[in-house]
Amino acid sequence: MKQFGRKEKDKQYNFRPGVYGLLINEENSLAVIETENGKFFLPGGGIEAGETHQECLKREAIEEMGMEIAVGSFIGCAQQYFYSTNQCKYMLSEGHFYSCYQTGLLGEPSEPGHYLRWFSLVEAMEYLFHEHQVWAVGEVKNRLTNVGDSYGKDD
């Protein structure tokens, strides 16, 4: 599995598995979430007890983007070591990445402080906060560039 960040010696890391969606619209722009502190992330988040990857991603899409989605193909999994300044903890995020596409619009996101932005793949790779999310966008970019792959729905 790909790993990013640097593991600090003698630090306890809190393991946080999560699921993240790569949603590309008709203009070939990628959905990115901007938080109140000006950081950018892929839509998604931590898996709650008893949730499948698909259930988690669908819930997070409603909370962060105010939209219903369908989950497509699995892109990959990668880990990120980092220190969370919000939680004041060392974290090991394990991201499971999926293509997805919009099936409905519900309105405003239900989670405050999350703003939907649309970036080109290259722009997203420049702005995303976590390296493992940048890696996932790069995987999609390579698939689209190298094989002219269709994107979104199950292969």
PDB file of C-alpha atoms in Angstrom:
ATOM      1  CA  MET A   1       0.000   0.000   0.000  1.00  0.00           C
ATOM      2  CA  LYS A   2       1.215   3.505  -0.808  1.00  0.00           C
ATOM      3  CA  GLN A   3       2.208   5.592   2.212  1.00  0.00           C
ATOM      4  CA  PHE A   4       2.714   9.332   2.466  1.00  0.00           C
ATOM      5  CA  GLY A   5       3.953  11.641   5.172  1.00  0.00           C
ATOM      6  CA  ARG A   6       6.583  10.793   7.717  1.00  0.00           C
ATOM      7  CA  LYS A   7       6.010   8.596  10.737  1.00  0.00           C
ATOM      8  CA  GLU A   8       7.535  10.269  13.783  1.00  0.00           C
ATOM      9  CA  LYS A   9       9.417   7.959  16.143  1.00  0.00           C
ATOM     10  CA  ASP A  10       7.915   7.359  19.571  1.00  0.00           C
ATOM     11  CA  LYS A  11       4.544   8.892  18.631  1.00  0.00           C
ATOM     12  CA  GLN A  12       1.229   7.131  18.985  1.00  0.00           C
ATOM     13  CA  TYR A  13      -0.893   7.413  15.827  1.00  0.00           C
ATOM     14  CA  ASN A  14      -4.673   7.282  15.791  1.00  0.00           C
ATOM     15  CA  PHE A  15      -5.780   5.080  12.897  1.00  0.00           C
ATOM     16  CA  ARG A  16      -8.620   6.581  10.869  1.00  0.00           C
ATOM     17  CA  PRO A  17      -9.968   4.657   7.886  1.00  0.00           C
ATOM     18  CA  GLY A  18     -11.927   6.789   5.452  1.00  0.00           C
ATOM     19  CA  VAL A  19     -13.557   6.736   2.047  1.00  0.00           C
ATOM     20  CA  TYR A  20     -13.178   9.489  -0.552  1.00  0.00           C
ATOM     21  CA  GLY A  21     -14.915  10.141  -3.838  1.00  0.00           C
ATOM     22  CA  LEU A  22     -13.528  11.464  -7.082  1.00  0.00           C
ATOM     23  CA  LEU A  23     -16.493  13.070  -8.802  1.00  0.00           C
ATOM     24  CA  ILE A  24     -15.891  14.653 -12.202  1.00  0.00           C
ATOM     25  CA  ASN A  25     -18.630  16.778 -13.775  1.00  0.00           C
ATOM     26  CA  GLU A  26     -19.509  17.370 -17.448  1.00  0.00           C
ATOM     27  CA  GLU A  27     -16.857  20.115 -17.683  1.00  0.00           C
ATOM     28  CA  ASN A  28     -14.162  17.629 -16.543  1.00  0.00           C
ATOM     29  CA  SER A  29     -13.826  19.418 -13.211  1.00  0.00           C
ATOM     30  CA  LEU A  30     -13.273  17.548  -9.956  1.00  0.00           C
ATOM     31  CA  ALA A  31     -15.392  18.128  -6.848  1.00  0.00           C
ATOM     32  CA  VAL A  32     -13.240  19.409  -3.971  1.00  0.00           C
ATOM     33  CA  ILE A  33     -14.347  20.489  -0.501  1.00  0.00           C
ATOM     34  CA  GLU A  34     -12.974  23.691   0.993  1.00  0.00           C
ATOM     35  CA  THR A  35     -13.190  23.921   4.782  1.00  0.00           C
ATOM     36  CA  GLU A  36     -13.538  27.078   6.875  1.00  0.00           C
ATOM     37  CA  ASN A  37      -9.794  27.110   7.530  1.00  0.00           C
ATOM     38  CA  GLY A  38      -9.065  27.307   3.792  1.00  0.00           C
ATOM     39  CA  LYS A  39      -7.857  23.714   3.328  1.00  0.00           C
ATOM     40  CA  PHE A  40      -8.993  21.543   0.440  1.00  0.00           C
ATOM     41  CA  PHE A  41      -9.978  17.872   0.595  1.00  0.00           C
ATOM     42  CA  LEU A  42     -11.705  15.287  -1.542  1.00  0.00           C
ATOM     43  CA  PRO A  43     -15.332  14.680  -0.540  1.00  0.00           C
ATOM     44  CA  GLY A  44     -15.544  11.898   2.015  1.00  0.00           C
ATOM     45  CA  GLY A  45     -14.455  11.094   5.516  1.00  0.00           C
ATOM     46  CA  GLY A  46     -14.244   8.585   8.319  1.00  0.00           C
ATOM     47  CA  ILE A  47     -16.117   5.313   8.227  1.00  0.00           C
ATOM     48  CA  GLU A  48     -18.679   5.025  11.018  1.00  0.00           C
ATOM     49  CA  ALA A  49     -19.271   1.762  12.892  1.00  0.00           C
ATOM     50  CA  GLY A  50     -21.089  -0.767  10.716  1.00  0.00           C
ATOM     51  CA  GLU A  51     -20.858   1.327   7.538  1.00  0.00           C
ATOM     52  CA  THR A  52     -19.709  -0.020   4.198  1.00  0.00           C
ATOM     53  CA  HIS A  53     -17.437   2.065   2.001  1.00  0.00           C
ATOM     54  CA  GLN A  54     -20.370   2.883  -0.275  1.00  0.00           C
ATOM     55  CA  GLU A  55     -22.663   3.885   2.603  1.00  0.00           C
ATOM     56  CA  CYS A  56     -19.959   6.121   4.068  1.00  0.00           C
ATOM     57  CA  LEU A  57     -19.295   7.892   0.783  1.00  0.00           C
ATOM     58  CA  LYS A  58     -23.003   8.431   0.088  1.00  0.00           C
ATOM     59  CA  ARG A  59     -23.512   9.880   3.590  1.00  0.00           C
ATOM     60  CA  GLU A  60     -20.483  12.156   3.270  1.00  0.00           C
ATOM     61  CA  ALA A  61     -21.682  13.404  -0.153  1.00  0.00           C
ATOM     62  CA  ILE A  62     -24.968  14.527   1.381  1.00  0.00           C
ATOM     63  CA  GLU A  63     -23.242  16.132   4.377  1.00  0.00           C
ATOM     64  CA  GLU A  64     -20.462  17.899   2.458  1.00  0.00           C
ATOM     65  CA  MET A  65     -21.976  18.575  -0.984  1.00  0.00           C
ATOM     66  CA  GLY A  66     -25.738  18.337  -0.577  1.00  0.00           C
ATOM     67  CA  MET A  67     -25.937  15.726  -3.336  1.00  0.00           C
ATOM     68  CA  GLU A  68     -26.788  12.121  -3.881  1.00  0.00           C
ATOM     69  CA  ILE A  69     -24.156  10.022  -5.620  1.00  0.00           C
ATOM     70  CA  ALA A  70     -23.601   6.564  -7.020  1.00  0.00           C
ATOM     71  CA  VAL A  71     -20.294   4.926  -6.210  1.00  0.00           C
ATOM     72  CA  GLY A  72     -18.336   3.583  -9.162  1.00  0.00           C
ATOM     73  CA  SER A  73     -15.070   1.730  -9.440  1.00  0.00           C
ATOM     74  CA  PHE A  74     -12.362   1.403  -6.808  1.00  0.00           C
ATOM     75  CA  ILE A  75      -9.319   3.562  -7.581  1.00  0.00           C
ATOM     76  CA  GLY A  76      -6.974   2.470  -4.817  1.00  0.00           C
ATOM     77  CA  CYS A  77      -5.968   2.746  -1.193  1.00  0.00           C
ATOM     78  CA  ALA A  78      -3.188   4.805   0.391  1.00  0.00           C
ATOM     79  CA  GLN A  79      -2.142   5.939   3.845  1.00  0.00           C
ATOM     80  CA  GLN A  80      -1.118   9.379   5.133  1.00  0.00           C
ATOM     81  CA  TYR A  81       0.803  10.085   8.330  1.00  0.00           C
ATOM     82  CA  PHE A  82       0.173  13.595   9.674  1.00  0.00           C
ATOM     83  CA  TYR A  83      -0.377  15.705  12.738  1.00  0.00           C
ATOM     84  CA  SER A  84      -3.906  17.059  13.036  1.00  0.00           C
ATOM     85  CA  THR A  85      -3.826  20.609  14.341  1.00  0.00           C
ATOM     86  CA  ASN A  86      -7.640  20.494  14.720  1.00  0.00           C
ATOM     87  CA  GLN A  87      -7.570  17.416  16.958  1.00  0.00           C
ATOM     88  CA  CYS A  88      -4.037  17.907  18.383  1.00  0.00           C
ATOM     89  CA  LYS A  89      -3.241  14.258  17.560  1.00  0.00           C
ATOM     90  CA  TYR A  90      -0.943  12.268  15.324  1.00  0.00           C
ATOM     91  CA  MET A  91      -3.082  10.533  12.737  1.00  0.00           C
ATOM     92  CA  LEU A  92      -2.720   7.711  10.249  1.00  0.00           C
ATOM     93  CA  SER A  93      -5.407   8.173   7.621  1.00  0.00           C
ATOM     94  CA  GLU A  94      -6.117   5.185   5.414  1.00  0.00           C
ATOM     95  CA  GLY A  95      -7.989   6.444   2.380  1.00  0.00           C
ATOM     96  CA  HIS A  96     -10.056   4.195   0.132  1.00  0.00           C
ATOM     97  CA  PHE A  97     -10.721   6.045  -3.115  1.00  0.00           C
ATOM     98  CA  TYR A  98     -13.631   5.524  -5.520  1.00  0.00           C
ATOM     99  CA  SER A  99     -14.917   7.146  -8.649  1.00  0.00           C
ATOM    100  CA  CYS A 100     -18.445   8.445  -8.228  1.00  0.00           C
ATOM    101  CA  TYR A 101     -21.051  10.455 -10.063  1.00  0.00           C
ATOM    102  CA  GLN A 102     -23.961  12.655  -9.111  1.00  0.00           C
ATOM    103  CA  THR A 103     -27.460  11.182  -9.212  1.00  0.00           C
ATOM    104  CA  GLY A 104     -29.387  13.951  -7.456  1.00  0.00           C
ATOM    105  CA  LEU A 105     -29.112  17.374  -5.866  1.00  0.00           C
ATOM    106  CA  LEU A 106     -30.611  17.854  -2.409  1.00  0.00           C
ATOM    107  CA  GLY A 107     -29.645  21.466  -1.729  1.00  0.00           C
ATOM    108  CA  GLU A 108     -27.138  22.923   0.680  1.00  0.00           C
ATOM    109  CA  PRO A 109     -24.667  20.648   2.495  1.00  0.00           C
ATOM    110  CA  SER A 110     -25.924  19.607   5.929  1.00  0.00           C
ATOM    111  CA  GLU A 111     -22.461  19.966   7.480  1.00  0.00           C
ATOM    112  CA  PRO A 112     -21.553  23.594   8.166  1.00  0.00           C
ATOM    113  CA  GLY A 113     -18.213  24.980   7.037  1.00  0.00           C
ATOM    114  CA  HIS A 114     -17.885  22.825   3.918  1.00  0.00           C
ATOM    115  CA  TYR A 115     -17.947  24.494   0.515  1.00  0.00           C
ATOM    116  CA  LEU A 116     -18.078  22.656  -2.793  1.00  0.00           C
ATOM    117  CA  ARG A 117     -15.501  23.839  -5.327  1.00  0.00           C
ATOM    118  CA  TRP A 118     -14.700  22.547  -8.806  1.00  0.00           C
ATOM    119  CA  PHE A 119     -11.094  22.289 -10.006  1.00  0.00           C
ATOM    120  CA  SER A 120      -9.330  20.793 -12.974  1.00  0.00           C
ATOM    121  CA  LEU A 121      -7.415  17.643 -12.046  1.00  0.00           C
ATOM    122  CA  VAL A 122      -4.124  19.563 -12.210  1.00  0.00           C
ATOM    123  CA  GLU A 123      -5.473  22.376  -9.991  1.00  0.00           C
ATOM    124  CA  ALA A 124      -6.834  19.851  -7.486  1.00  0.00           C
ATOM    125  CA  MET A 125      -3.420  18.206  -7.268  1.00  0.00           C
ATOM    126  CA  GLU A 126      -1.917  21.608  -6.406  1.00  0.00           C
ATOM    127  CA  TYR A 127      -4.503  22.542  -3.761  1.00  0.00           C
ATOM    128  CA  LEU A 128      -5.365  19.300  -1.941  1.00  0.00           C
ATOM    129  CA  PHE A 129      -4.023  19.195   1.602  1.00  0.00           C
ATOM    130  CA  HIS A 130      -3.221  15.458   1.876  1.00  0.00           C
ATOM    131  CA  GLU A 131      -0.640  13.768  -0.316  1.00  0.00           C
ATOM    132  CA  HIS A 132      -2.590  10.504  -0.463  1.00  0.00           C
ATOM    133  CA  GLN A 133      -5.530  12.420  -1.961  1.00  0.00           C
ATOM    134  CA  VAL A 134      -3.187  14.036  -4.504  1.00  0.00           C
ATOM    135  CA  TRP A 135      -1.981  10.527  -5.362  1.00  0.00           C
ATOM    136  CA  ALA A 136      -5.580   9.347  -5.975  1.00  0.00           C
ATOM    137  CA  VAL A 137      -6.263  12.294  -8.309  1.00  0.00           C
ATOM    138  CA  GLY A 138      -3.027  11.455 -10.142  1.00  0.00           C
ATOM    139  CA  GLU A 139      -4.222   7.865 -10.573  1.00  0.00           C
ATOM    140  CA  VAL A 140      -7.449   9.099 -12.181  1.00  0.00           C
ATOM    141  CA  LYS A 141      -5.557  11.594 -14.350  1.00  0.00           C
ATOM    142  CA  ASN A 142      -3.254   8.815 -15.585  1.00  0.00           C
ATOM    143  CA  ARG A 143      -6.186   6.513 -16.357  1.00  0.00           C
ATOM    144  CA  LEU A 144      -7.976   9.216 -18.322  1.00  0.00           C
ATOM    145  CA  THR A 145      -4.819  10.302 -20.162  1.00  0.00           C
ATOM    146  CA  ASN A 146      -3.203   6.950 -20.890  1.00  0.00           C
ATOM    147  CA  VAL A 147      -6.148   4.791 -21.772  1.00  0.00           C
ATOM    148  CA  GLY A 148      -8.929   7.221 -22.560  1.00  0.00           C
ATOM    149  CA  ASP A 149     -10.856   5.330 -19.897  1.00  0.00           C
ATOM    150  CA  SER A 150     -14.475   6.162 -19.277  1.00  0.00           C
ATOM    151  CA  TYR A 151     -14.846   7.567 -15.813  1.00  0.00           C
ATOM    152  CA  GLY A 152     -17.354   7.169 -13.050  1.00  0.00           C
ATOM    153  CA  LYS A 153     -19.439   4.089 -13.499  1.00  0.00           C
ATOM    154  CA  ASP A 154     -18.303   0.562 -12.734  1.00  0.00           C
ATOM    155  CA  ASP A 155     -15.968  -0.912 -15.305  1.00  0.00           C
TER     156      ASP A 155
END
